[in-house]
Amino acid sequence: MKVRTRIAPSPTGDPHIGTAYVALFNMLFARHQGGEFVLRVEDTDQQRSTPQSEQMILDALKWLGLSWEEGPDVGGSKGPYRQSERLPIYRQHVDQLVRDGHAFHCFCSAERLAEVRQAQMKRGETTRYDGHCMHLDPEQVEQRLSAGEAHVIRMRVPESGLCRFNDELRGEIEIPWTQIDMQVLLKADGFPTYHLAVVVDDHLMEISHVLRGEEWINSVPKHLLLYRYFGWKAPHMYHLPLLRNPDKSKLSKRKNPTSINYYRRAGYLPEAMINYLGHMGWSMPDERELFSLADMQEHFDASRISLGAPVFDAVKLKWLNGQYIRRLTPEAFMNRVQEWALNRDHLSQLVPLVQDRTERFIDLVPLAGYLVGERPALQASDFEHPSLDATQIQQILQFTLWRFEEMRQWDREALQQNCQDLATAMDLKIRDYLFPLFLGVAGRPVALPLFDSMAILGQDVVRIRLRDALQAAGGVSKKQAKSLEKAYRTLVDSPTSGT
Ligand code: GLU
């Protein structure tokens, strides 16, 4: 059997460290055994998927030195490699399931489903579909379908017993069928859900081994059932431990930058990042600290994956990056610095901002330094302002941080709109509202145009700077955060907020 693995990112945001970690392990697993590694884009969530995000994810993985034998950018014999381009394939398979009695049409409204859920929660039961449409008369179903009634297609699941399966890292796992929902397979918009698409694609793309995050373990019974319904052999499963923040909570952008773009912008070297990701739940047989992608590939052995929660520790990563930087030849160092931010692409973003404001080139560094390097450190006294008190400053920073977390589109216009809306909702003059943001982003109250600056710096860098500014402005305790969150919700949910 040919070993074939895959990474299946959903293009719904920034390229996440977790995606790179899982991609790395899949690639190593396949290549170590002379196999193939596939990249498949799981863009079945029409609302949240964007081509920009797909492009960023592919770029980020390539920047890290990862590559794939098949994918939307390189082609391959088992494509298309974007799920949105495979709709007829899913339709055909789901029709087969309906014909064989393994799936059924469901016409339940969102309201009815919500009521069922509520009632189940009240009774302390696992919330799941109650089977309402499972036994509809076929003739009636036909009628409703031809009348064009909105519907989804759900899979049947056994009513009792246990689903037993083997995880190659964890051994045998048992999940009672009563905990498994009658999963929607095809949505009302004709798109498959992840569960249908992943099974159909892994099979048709001949994926032999699935290595993915442990958050998918509970989905395995649904997938195995689908494999059984189709009469296919399921791939071997390896559920990798989730990356954690140093406090052991799930790695999240609220606590750590999670976008690969951030690390790239901040001047991390891809080989250091890959080396660090290789440390996540894995080690070289000789336990050495510094190793390359080629070293990993040569020695990769899935049995060395440990299930203890791997901590993604920014301090350690920084140390490791320093080790790599120090080992560069002066020539390579110069090249890397140039590639990092002194390249034409990056500089061309700065030109429109600085050219009119420059009389001598020596003005450039103080003017645009914060767009290339770190901004100056802040202290509480920097935030003193004639009309804003400390609480307002904290509110502005915190509310903006929350607002920015929700932003999908990160460009000048979107930033301006969001900030303007928030200032209006907070009943603040835009100038005042922007004061702590200038400080947070540029380290001083007057700087280059702020929205352009934030667009250039990118979401993760801005977020981390604002978070640091909030800390410098006195910080927000857990208790304060709770009441701030309430105030924020009231503000953005009110009809005058413009959201
Ligand atoms: N699209 C899923 C994700 O983004 C892939 C899960 C899987 O590998 O099966 O995590």
Short mmCIF file of C-alpha atoms and ligand atoms in Angstrom, two decimals:
data_model
loop_
_atom_site.label_atom_id
_atom_site.label_comp_id
_atom_site.label_asym_id
_atom_site.label_seq_id
_atom_site.Cartn_x
_atom_site.Cartn_y
_atom_site.Cartn_z
CA MET A 1 0.00 0.00 0.00
CA LYS A 2 1.29 3.42 -0.90
CA VAL A 3 1.48 5.76 2.08
CA ARG A 4 -0.49 8.90 1.33
CA THR A 5 -1.24 11.59 3.87
CA ARG A 6 -2.86 14.98 3.60
CA ILE A 7 -3.35 18.32 5.24
CA ALA A 8 -6.84 19.69 4.80
CA PRO A 9 -6.96 23.32 5.88
CA SER A 10 -10.14 25.36 5.90
CA PRO A 11 -9.37 28.75 4.35
CA THR A 12 -11.24 30.77 6.94
CA GLY A 13 -8.57 32.98 8.43
CA ASP A 14 -4.89 33.50 8.95
CA PRO A 15 -2.50 30.59 8.43
CA HIS A 16 -2.50 28.99 11.87
CA ILE A 17 0.51 27.53 13.64
CA GLY A 18 -1.57 24.41 14.33
CA THR A 19 -2.09 23.86 10.61
CA ALA A 20 1.65 24.06 10.01
CA TYR A 21 2.29 21.61 12.84
CA VAL A 22 -0.17 19.03 11.53
CA ALA A 23 1.03 19.59 7.95
CA LEU A 24 4.62 19.03 9.02
CA PHE A 25 3.86 15.73 10.74
CA ASN A 26 1.82 14.49 7.79
CA MET A 27 4.54 15.40 5.37
CA LEU A 28 7.24 13.75 7.46
CA PHE A 29 5.16 10.63 7.97
CA ALA A 30 4.64 10.19 4.24
CA ARG A 31 8.07 11.16 3.01
CA HIS A 32 9.92 9.07 5.56
CA GLN A 33 8.19 6.07 4.03
CA GLY A 34 8.60 7.17 0.44
CA GLY A 35 4.96 8.15 0.28
CA GLU A 36 3.06 11.19 -0.90
CA PHE A 37 1.62 14.21 0.82
CA VAL A 38 -1.49 15.95 -0.48
CA LEU A 39 -2.90 19.39 0.24
CA ARG A 40 -6.67 19.65 0.05
CA VAL A 41 -8.59 22.84 0.65
CA GLU A 42 -11.71 22.32 2.73
CA ASP A 43 -13.75 25.33 1.72
CA THR A 44 -17.21 23.96 2.35
CA ASP A 45 -18.09 26.80 4.67
CA GLN A 46 -19.13 29.28 2.04
CA GLN A 47 -19.63 32.14 4.44
CA ARG A 48 -16.22 31.98 6.04
CA SER A 49 -13.93 30.70 3.29
CA THR A 50 -11.98 33.18 1.23
CA PRO A 51 -9.48 32.83 -1.62
CA GLN A 52 -7.17 35.26 0.20
CA SER A 53 -7.04 32.98 3.20
CA GLU A 54 -6.30 29.98 0.97
CA GLN A 55 -3.47 31.88 -0.68
CA MET A 56 -2.04 32.95 2.68
CA ILE A 57 -2.14 29.39 4.02
CA LEU A 58 -0.38 27.96 0.99
CA ASP A 59 2.21 30.76 1.04
CA ALA A 60 2.87 30.30 4.73
CA LEU A 61 3.34 26.54 4.44
CA LYS A 62 5.68 27.03 1.50
CA TRP A 63 7.61 29.67 3.38
CA LEU A 64 8.15 27.10 6.12
CA GLY A 65 9.68 24.78 3.54
CA LEU A 66 6.75 22.38 3.27
CA SER A 67 5.69 21.02 -0.08
CA TRP A 68 3.09 18.63 -1.42
CA GLU A 69 2.92 16.26 -4.34
CA GLU A 70 -0.70 17.15 -5.11
CA GLY A 71 -2.80 20.19 -4.36
CA PRO A 72 -4.86 22.98 -5.88
CA ASP A 73 -1.72 24.84 -6.93
CA VAL A 74 0.28 21.92 -8.29
CA GLY A 75 -2.53 19.71 -9.59
CA GLY A 76 -2.49 15.92 -9.48
CA SER A 77 -4.47 12.99 -10.76
CA LYS A 78 -7.04 12.91 -7.96
CA GLY A 79 -8.29 16.48 -8.10
CA PRO A 80 -9.91 18.85 -7.94
CA TYR A 81 -8.25 19.61 -4.60
CA ARG A 82 -10.70 22.27 -3.52
CA GLN A 83 -13.90 20.88 -2.04
CA SER A 84 -16.04 23.64 -3.52
CA GLU A 85 -15.07 22.24 -6.93
CA ARG A 86 -16.19 18.73 -6.04
CA LEU A 87 -19.88 19.31 -5.36
CA PRO A 88 -21.20 16.82 -7.96
CA ILE A 89 -19.02 14.12 -6.38
CA TYR A 90 -20.56 14.68 -2.94
CA ARG A 91 -24.05 14.87 -4.40
CA GLN A 92 -23.60 11.54 -6.11
CA HIS A 93 -22.36 9.93 -2.91
CA VAL A 94 -25.03 11.35 -0.69
CA ASP A 95 -27.70 10.23 -3.16
CA GLN A 96 -26.29 6.76 -2.92
CA LEU A 97 -26.60 6.86 0.87
CA VAL A 98 -30.21 7.99 0.63
CA ARG A 99 -30.99 5.25 -1.89
CA ASP A 100 -29.44 2.63 0.36
CA GLY A 101 -31.42 3.89 3.35
CA HIS A 102 -28.37 5.19 5.25
CA ALA A 103 -29.36 8.82 5.03
CA PHE A 104 -32.62 10.73 4.91
CA HIS A 105 -34.04 14.11 4.01
CA CYS A 106 -34.76 16.40 6.91
CA PHE A 107 -37.10 19.37 6.62
CA CYS A 108 -36.96 20.55 10.22
CA SER A 109 -36.80 24.29 10.72
CA ALA A 110 -34.10 26.00 12.73
CA GLU A 111 -36.76 26.91 15.33
CA ARG A 112 -37.85 23.31 15.78
CA LEU A 113 -34.25 22.16 16.13
CA ALA A 114 -33.62 24.86 18.72
CA GLU A 115 -36.66 23.73 20.72
CA VAL A 116 -35.53 20.11 20.67
CA ARG A 117 -32.10 21.20 21.82
CA GLN A 118 -33.50 23.28 24.64
CA ALA A 119 -35.67 20.45 25.88
CA GLN A 120 -32.76 17.99 25.77
CA MET A 121 -30.55 20.39 27.65
CA LYS A 122 -33.22 20.79 30.29
CA ARG A 123 -33.33 17.04 30.74
CA GLY A 124 -29.54 16.95 30.90
CA GLU A 125 -29.28 14.79 27.78
CA THR A 126 -26.71 14.89 24.98
CA THR A 127 -28.12 17.33 22.45
CA ARG A 128 -28.76 15.64 19.12
CA TYR A 129 -31.28 15.42 16.36
CA ASP A 130 -34.39 13.56 17.53
CA GLY A 131 -35.06 11.64 14.32
CA HIS A 132 -38.23 13.57 13.51
CA CYS A 133 -37.87 13.25 9.70
CA MET A 134 -36.31 9.82 9.72
CA HIS A 135 -39.53 7.93 9.09
CA LEU A 136 -41.32 10.28 6.73
CA ASP A 137 -43.35 8.59 4.05
CA PRO A 138 -41.21 8.46 0.86
CA GLU A 139 -44.05 9.79 -1.26
CA GLN A 140 -44.46 12.74 1.01
CA VAL A 141 -40.73 13.37 0.88
CA GLU A 142 -40.86 13.39 -2.92
CA GLN A 143 -43.71 15.88 -2.85
CA ARG A 144 -41.94 18.21 -0.48
CA LEU A 145 -38.76 18.00 -2.51
CA SER A 146 -40.50 18.81 -5.76
CA ALA A 147 -42.27 21.69 -4.03
CA GLY A 148 -38.78 23.02 -3.41
CA GLU A 149 -38.97 22.87 0.39
CA ALA A 150 -35.67 23.68 2.12
CA HIS A 151 -34.00 20.58 3.50
CA VAL A 152 -30.77 18.96 4.52
CA ILE A 153 -29.66 15.34 4.32
CA ARG A 154 -28.73 13.55 7.53
CA MET A 155 -27.06 10.24 8.19
CA ARG A 156 -28.59 7.48 10.23
CA VAL A 157 -26.72 6.27 13.29
CA PRO A 158 -27.21 3.15 15.39
CA GLU A 159 -29.49 3.69 18.36
CA SER A 160 -27.44 1.70 20.83
CA GLY A 161 -24.11 0.01 21.33
CA LEU A 162 -20.57 1.26 21.16
CA CYS A 163 -18.40 2.46 18.36
CA ARG A 164 -14.95 0.95 18.89
CA PHE A 165 -11.99 2.08 16.91
CA ASN A 166 -8.27 2.19 17.03
CA ASP A 167 -6.24 5.34 17.21
CA GLU A 168 -2.65 4.50 16.35
CA LEU A 169 -1.37 6.80 19.08
CA ARG A 170 -3.99 6.18 21.73
CA GLY A 171 -5.07 2.59 21.26
CA GLU A 172 -8.68 1.48 21.41
CA ILE A 173 -11.32 4.16 21.91
CA GLU A 174 -14.99 3.52 22.62
CA ILE A 175 -17.77 6.01 22.09
CA PRO A 176 -21.44 5.09 22.66
CA TRP A 177 -23.58 5.59 19.58
CA THR A 178 -26.13 7.44 21.67
CA GLN A 179 -23.63 10.31 21.83
CA ILE A 180 -23.39 10.55 18.08
CA ASP A 181 -25.67 12.93 16.27
CA MET A 182 -27.52 12.16 13.07
CA GLN A 183 -25.07 14.37 11.33
CA VAL A 184 -26.09 16.65 8.50
CA LEU A 185 -24.19 15.46 5.44
CA LEU A 186 -25.51 17.85 2.85
CA LYS A 187 -26.51 21.37 3.81
CA ALA A 188 -29.49 23.31 2.50
CA ASP A 189 -27.14 25.21 0.17
CA GLY A 190 -26.14 21.96 -1.52
CA PHE A 191 -22.68 22.02 0.03
CA PRO A 192 -21.48 18.97 1.93
CA THR A 193 -20.55 19.23 5.57
CA TYR A 194 -17.00 18.50 6.60
CA HIS A 195 -17.96 14.97 7.67
CA LEU A 196 -19.25 13.83 4.31
CA ALA A 197 -16.57 15.61 2.32
CA VAL A 198 -13.67 14.36 4.43
CA VAL A 199 -14.69 10.72 4.08
CA VAL A 200 -15.42 10.88 0.37
CA ASP A 201 -12.24 12.77 -0.36
CA ASP A 202 -9.92 10.76 1.84
CA HIS A 203 -11.20 7.67 0.09
CA LEU A 204 -11.10 8.98 -3.47
CA MET A 205 -7.71 10.59 -2.89
CA GLU A 206 -6.47 7.26 -1.53
CA ILE A 207 -5.33 8.67 1.78
CA SER A 208 -3.87 5.79 3.76
CA HIS A 209 -3.07 7.55 7.04
CA VAL A 210 -4.88 10.48 8.62
CA LEU A 211 -2.88 12.54 11.10
CA ARG A 212 -4.90 15.39 12.51
CA GLY A 213 -5.69 17.28 15.70
CA GLU A 214 -7.25 15.45 18.64
CA GLU A 215 -10.33 17.68 18.45
CA TRP A 216 -11.55 15.36 15.70
CA ILE A 217 -11.61 12.17 17.79
CA ASN A 218 -15.29 12.51 18.56
CA SER A 219 -16.08 12.71 14.86
CA VAL A 220 -14.45 9.37 14.10
CA PRO A 221 -17.61 7.28 14.72
CA LYS A 222 -19.51 9.28 12.10
CA HIS A 223 -16.70 8.87 9.66
CA LEU A 224 -16.30 5.15 10.28
CA LEU A 225 -20.00 4.68 9.82
CA LEU A 226 -19.84 6.45 6.48
CA TYR A 227 -16.92 4.25 5.44
CA ARG A 228 -19.04 1.25 6.35
CA TYR A 229 -22.09 2.56 4.49
CA PHE A 230 -20.01 3.08 1.37
CA GLY A 231 -18.25 -0.27 1.78
CA TRP A 232 -14.81 1.33 1.94
CA LYS A 233 -11.78 0.68 4.08
CA ALA A 234 -11.03 3.48 6.53
CA PRO A 235 -7.53 4.99 6.74
CA HIS A 236 -5.34 4.58 9.81
CA MET A 237 -5.99 7.36 12.30
CA TYR A 238 -3.51 9.32 14.38
CA HIS A 239 -4.92 12.10 16.52
CA LEU A 240 -2.15 14.49 17.42
CA PRO A 241 -2.18 16.34 20.73
CA LEU A 242 -3.37 19.94 20.55
CA LEU A 243 -0.84 22.71 20.93
CA ARG A 244 -1.18 24.58 24.20
CA ASN A 245 -0.39 27.96 25.67
CA PRO A 246 2.13 27.87 28.52
CA ASP A 247 -0.83 27.84 30.95
CA LYS A 248 -1.93 24.62 29.23
CA SER A 249 -5.05 26.16 27.73
CA LYS A 250 -5.66 25.49 24.03
CA LEU A 251 -3.39 27.64 21.87
CA SER A 252 -5.42 30.69 21.09
CA LYS A 253 -4.76 34.04 19.51
CA ARG A 254 -6.03 35.76 22.61
CA LYS A 255 -2.90 34.62 24.44
CA ASN A 256 -0.25 33.99 21.80
CA PRO A 257 0.13 35.08 18.22
CA THR A 258 -1.06 32.04 16.27
CA SER A 259 -0.65 33.25 12.73
CA ILE A 260 2.43 32.14 10.83
CA ASN A 261 2.32 35.58 9.21
CA TYR A 262 3.06 37.13 12.56
CA TYR A 263 6.22 35.09 13.04
CA ARG A 264 7.32 35.79 9.51
CA ARG A 265 6.81 39.53 9.97
CA ALA A 266 8.54 39.47 13.32
CA GLY A 267 11.70 38.02 11.78
CA TYR A 268 11.59 34.38 12.69
CA LEU A 269 13.44 32.07 10.36
CA PRO A 270 11.39 29.33 8.76
CA GLU A 271 13.95 26.67 9.66
CA ALA A 272 13.75 27.72 13.31
CA MET A 273 9.95 27.59 13.22
CA ILE A 274 9.98 24.14 11.65
CA ASN A 275 12.54 22.97 14.17
CA TYR A 276 10.37 24.28 16.98
CA LEU A 277 7.22 22.69 15.59
CA GLY A 278 9.14 19.42 15.34
CA HIS A 279 9.55 19.63 19.12
CA MET A 280 5.81 19.65 19.64
CA GLY A 281 5.20 16.20 21.02
CA TRP A 282 8.13 14.74 19.14
CA SER A 283 11.87 14.52 19.54
CA MET A 284 14.86 13.22 17.61
CA PRO A 285 16.09 9.81 18.71
CA ASP A 286 19.26 11.45 20.11
CA GLU A 287 17.19 14.21 21.75
CA ARG A 288 19.23 16.96 20.10
CA GLU A 289 17.66 20.39 20.21
CA LEU A 290 18.55 21.77 16.78
CA PHE A 291 17.50 19.76 13.76
CA SER A 292 16.48 20.41 10.19
CA LEU A 293 13.51 19.33 8.14
CA ALA A 294 15.77 16.80 6.39
CA ASP A 295 16.93 15.42 9.78
CA MET A 296 13.34 15.03 10.86
CA GLN A 297 12.37 13.32 7.66
CA GLU A 298 15.21 10.88 7.96
CA HIS A 299 14.38 9.95 11.53
CA PHE A 300 10.65 10.42 11.66
CA ASP A 301 8.87 7.74 13.59
CA ALA A 302 5.28 8.20 14.67
CA SER A 303 5.85 6.01 17.71
CA ARG A 304 7.98 8.85 19.11
CA ILE A 305 4.95 11.14 19.21
CA SER A 306 4.09 11.74 22.82
CA LEU A 307 0.58 12.57 23.91
CA GLY A 308 1.51 14.97 26.69
CA ALA A 309 0.17 18.43 25.91
CA PRO A 310 2.85 20.15 23.79
CA VAL A 311 3.35 23.74 24.88
CA PHE A 312 3.97 26.35 22.24
CA ASP A 313 6.22 28.63 24.20
CA ALA A 314 7.04 31.93 22.50
CA VAL A 315 10.05 32.47 24.76
CA LYS A 316 11.63 29.15 23.80
CA LEU A 317 10.89 29.75 20.15
CA LYS A 318 12.61 33.13 20.35
CA TRP A 319 15.64 31.52 21.93
CA LEU A 320 15.76 28.88 19.24
CA ASN A 321 15.40 31.50 16.53
CA GLY A 322 18.38 33.32 18.02
CA GLN A 323 20.41 30.12 17.77
CA TYR A 324 19.64 29.93 14.08
CA ILE A 325 20.30 33.62 13.47
CA ARG A 326 23.70 33.37 15.13
CA ARG A 327 24.67 30.45 12.98
CA LEU A 328 24.04 32.30 9.71
CA THR A 329 27.06 33.45 7.72
CA PRO A 330 27.25 37.26 7.43
CA GLU A 331 26.27 36.90 3.79
CA ALA A 332 23.23 34.78 4.63
CA PHE A 333 22.34 37.13 7.45
CA MET A 334 22.25 40.08 5.05
CA ASN A 335 20.14 38.15 2.59
CA ARG A 336 17.71 37.10 5.27
CA VAL A 337 17.29 40.63 6.60
CA GLN A 338 16.64 41.81 3.09
CA GLU A 339 14.11 39.06 2.45
CA TRP A 340 12.45 39.78 5.77
CA ALA A 341 11.41 43.42 5.47
CA LEU A 342 13.89 45.32 3.38
CA ASN A 343 12.56 43.79 0.23
CA ARG A 344 10.88 45.77 -2.53
CA ASP A 345 7.48 44.34 -1.79
CA HIS A 346 7.48 45.54 1.76
CA LEU A 347 9.19 48.83 1.06
CA SER A 348 6.71 49.61 -1.70
CA GLN A 349 3.95 49.51 0.91
CA LEU A 350 5.76 52.18 2.92
CA VAL A 351 6.58 54.57 0.10
CA PRO A 352 3.12 56.16 -0.23
CA LEU A 353 3.13 56.84 3.49
CA VAL A 354 6.60 58.27 3.90
CA GLN A 355 7.62 59.96 0.68
CA ASP A 356 5.66 63.18 1.23
CA ARG A 357 6.75 63.36 4.80
CA THR A 358 10.47 62.99 4.19
CA GLU A 359 13.03 65.71 3.53
CA ARG A 360 16.10 63.61 4.14
CA PHE A 361 16.49 59.87 4.15
CA ILE A 362 17.65 60.01 7.74
CA ASP A 363 14.06 60.96 8.63
CA LEU A 364 12.93 57.56 7.46
CA VAL A 365 13.99 55.55 10.46
CA PRO A 366 12.29 57.65 13.16
CA LEU A 367 9.26 58.04 10.92
CA ALA A 368 8.66 54.47 9.83
CA GLY A 369 10.73 52.50 12.31
CA TYR A 370 7.64 51.05 13.97
CA LEU A 371 6.48 49.64 10.64
CA VAL A 372 9.67 47.70 10.20
CA GLY A 373 10.87 46.93 13.69
CA GLU A 374 9.49 46.87 17.22
CA ARG A 375 7.80 50.02 18.50
CA PRO A 376 9.12 51.84 21.58
CA ALA A 377 8.06 50.38 24.94
CA LEU A 378 5.20 52.16 26.70
CA GLN A 379 4.55 53.13 30.28
CA ALA A 380 1.48 54.26 32.17
CA SER A 381 2.38 57.96 31.97
CA ASP A 382 2.35 57.84 28.16
CA PHE A 383 -1.41 57.41 28.33
CA GLU A 384 -2.13 60.65 30.18
CA HIS A 385 -4.61 62.61 28.15
CA PRO A 386 -6.53 65.90 28.69
CA SER A 387 -9.98 64.43 28.13
CA LEU A 388 -9.67 60.66 28.57
CA ASP A 389 -9.26 59.02 31.95
CA ALA A 390 -7.46 55.75 32.59
CA THR A 391 -10.66 53.70 32.49
CA GLN A 392 -11.65 55.10 29.13
CA ILE A 393 -8.20 54.36 27.77
CA GLN A 394 -8.48 50.77 28.91
CA GLN A 395 -11.96 50.53 27.48
CA ILE A 396 -10.85 51.81 24.10
CA LEU A 397 -7.98 49.37 23.92
CA GLN A 398 -9.97 46.40 25.12
CA PHE A 399 -13.02 47.09 22.97
CA THR A 400 -10.84 47.62 19.94
CA LEU A 401 -9.05 44.36 20.60
CA TRP A 402 -12.35 42.53 20.69
CA ARG A 403 -13.54 44.30 17.63
CA PHE A 404 -10.38 43.42 15.75
CA GLU A 405 -10.71 39.77 16.72
CA GLU A 406 -13.98 39.66 14.85
CA MET A 407 -12.64 41.27 11.70
CA ARG A 408 -12.36 38.95 8.70
CA GLN A 409 -11.16 41.52 6.22
CA TRP A 410 -8.02 43.33 7.30
CA ASP A 411 -7.42 46.34 5.12
CA ARG A 412 -7.36 50.10 5.40
CA GLU A 413 -11.06 50.60 4.65
CA ALA A 414 -12.29 47.87 6.95
CA LEU A 415 -10.08 49.17 9.75
CA GLN A 416 -11.30 52.70 9.31
CA GLN A 417 -14.92 51.58 9.26
CA ASN A 418 -14.59 49.44 12.36
CA CYS A 419 -12.77 52.11 14.32
CA GLN A 420 -15.20 54.78 13.24
CA ASP A 421 -18.15 52.60 14.27
CA LEU A 422 -16.64 51.85 17.62
CA ALA A 423 -15.78 55.48 18.34
CA THR A 424 -19.35 56.47 17.48
CA ALA A 425 -20.79 53.70 19.61
CA MET A 426 -18.56 54.79 22.50
CA ASP A 427 -19.59 58.38 21.96
CA LEU A 428 -16.01 59.54 21.56
CA LYS A 429 -14.41 61.97 19.18
CA ILE A 430 -12.44 59.93 16.69
CA ARG A 431 -9.28 61.85 17.57
CA ASP A 432 -9.60 60.93 21.21
CA TYR A 433 -10.52 57.37 20.44
CA LEU A 434 -7.43 56.97 18.25
CA PHE A 435 -5.03 58.34 20.86
CA PRO A 436 -4.37 55.06 22.71
CA LEU A 437 -4.35 53.19 19.41
CA PHE A 438 -1.58 55.40 18.03
CA LEU A 439 0.36 54.74 21.19
CA GLY A 440 -0.27 51.03 20.97
CA VAL A 441 0.60 50.68 17.33
CA ALA A 442 3.37 53.25 16.85
CA GLY A 443 4.50 53.87 20.42
CA ARG A 444 3.73 57.59 20.12
CA PRO A 445 0.57 59.68 19.87
CA VAL A 446 1.41 61.11 16.45
CA ALA A 447 2.66 58.89 13.65
CA LEU A 448 2.03 57.90 10.06
CA PRO A 449 -1.62 57.37 9.10
CA LEU A 450 -2.91 54.80 11.54
CA PHE A 451 -5.18 52.66 9.39
CA ASP A 452 -2.52 52.26 6.73
CA SER A 453 -0.01 51.44 9.42
CA MET A 454 -2.26 48.77 10.89
CA ALA A 455 -2.98 47.31 7.47
CA ILE A 456 0.75 47.02 6.77
CA LEU A 457 1.59 45.53 10.15
CA GLY A 458 -1.11 42.88 9.93
CA GLN A 459 -3.69 41.65 12.36
CA ASP A 460 -1.49 39.63 14.68
CA VAL A 461 1.19 42.27 15.13
CA VAL A 462 -1.41 44.95 15.81
CA ARG A 463 -3.21 42.75 18.25
CA ILE A 464 -0.10 41.94 20.19
CA ARG A 465 0.91 45.61 20.34
CA LEU A 466 -2.50 46.69 21.55
CA ARG A 467 -2.50 43.96 24.13
CA ASP A 468 0.86 45.13 25.34
CA ALA A 469 -0.41 48.72 25.40
CA LEU A 470 -3.37 47.66 27.51
CA GLN A 471 -0.96 46.06 29.92
CA ALA A 472 1.15 49.22 30.03
CA ALA A 473 -1.97 51.31 30.61
CA GLY A 474 -2.68 49.39 33.78
CA GLY A 475 -4.02 46.08 32.48
CA VAL A 476 -7.42 44.57 32.97
CA SER A 477 -8.12 42.07 35.72
CA LYS A 478 -10.33 39.03 35.05
CA LYS A 479 -13.13 40.68 36.95
CA GLN A 480 -12.82 43.93 35.03
CA ALA A 481 -12.71 42.01 31.78
CA LYS A 482 -16.06 40.44 32.61
CA SER A 483 -17.82 43.73 33.17
CA LEU A 484 -16.04 45.26 30.17
CA GLU A 485 -17.22 42.40 28.03
CA LYS A 486 -20.78 43.01 29.13
CA ALA A 487 -20.48 46.70 28.34
CA TYR A 488 -18.93 45.87 25.00
CA ARG A 489 -21.72 43.47 24.09
CA THR A 490 -24.37 46.03 24.99
CA LEU A 491 -22.56 48.58 22.90
CA VAL A 492 -22.09 46.55 19.75
CA ASP A 493 -25.51 44.92 19.94
CA SER A 494 -27.31 48.23 20.27
CA PRO A 495 -28.92 49.45 17.03
CA THR A 496 -27.00 52.73 17.04
CA SER A 497 -23.62 51.07 16.90
CA GLY A 498 -23.75 50.71 13.13
CA THR A 499 -22.86 47.01 13.20
N1 GLU B 1 -10.68 21.07 7.59
C1 GLU B 1 -10.36 20.47 8.82
C2 GLU B 1 -9.59 21.48 9.66
O1 GLU B 1 -9.47 22.59 9.28
C3 GLU B 1 -9.56 19.20 8.59
C4 GLU B 1 -9.74 18.16 9.64
C5 GLU B 1 -9.13 16.85 9.19
O2 GLU B 1 -7.92 16.80 9.00
O3 GLU B 1 -9.87 15.88 9.01
O4 GLU B 1 -9.09 21.22 10.70
#
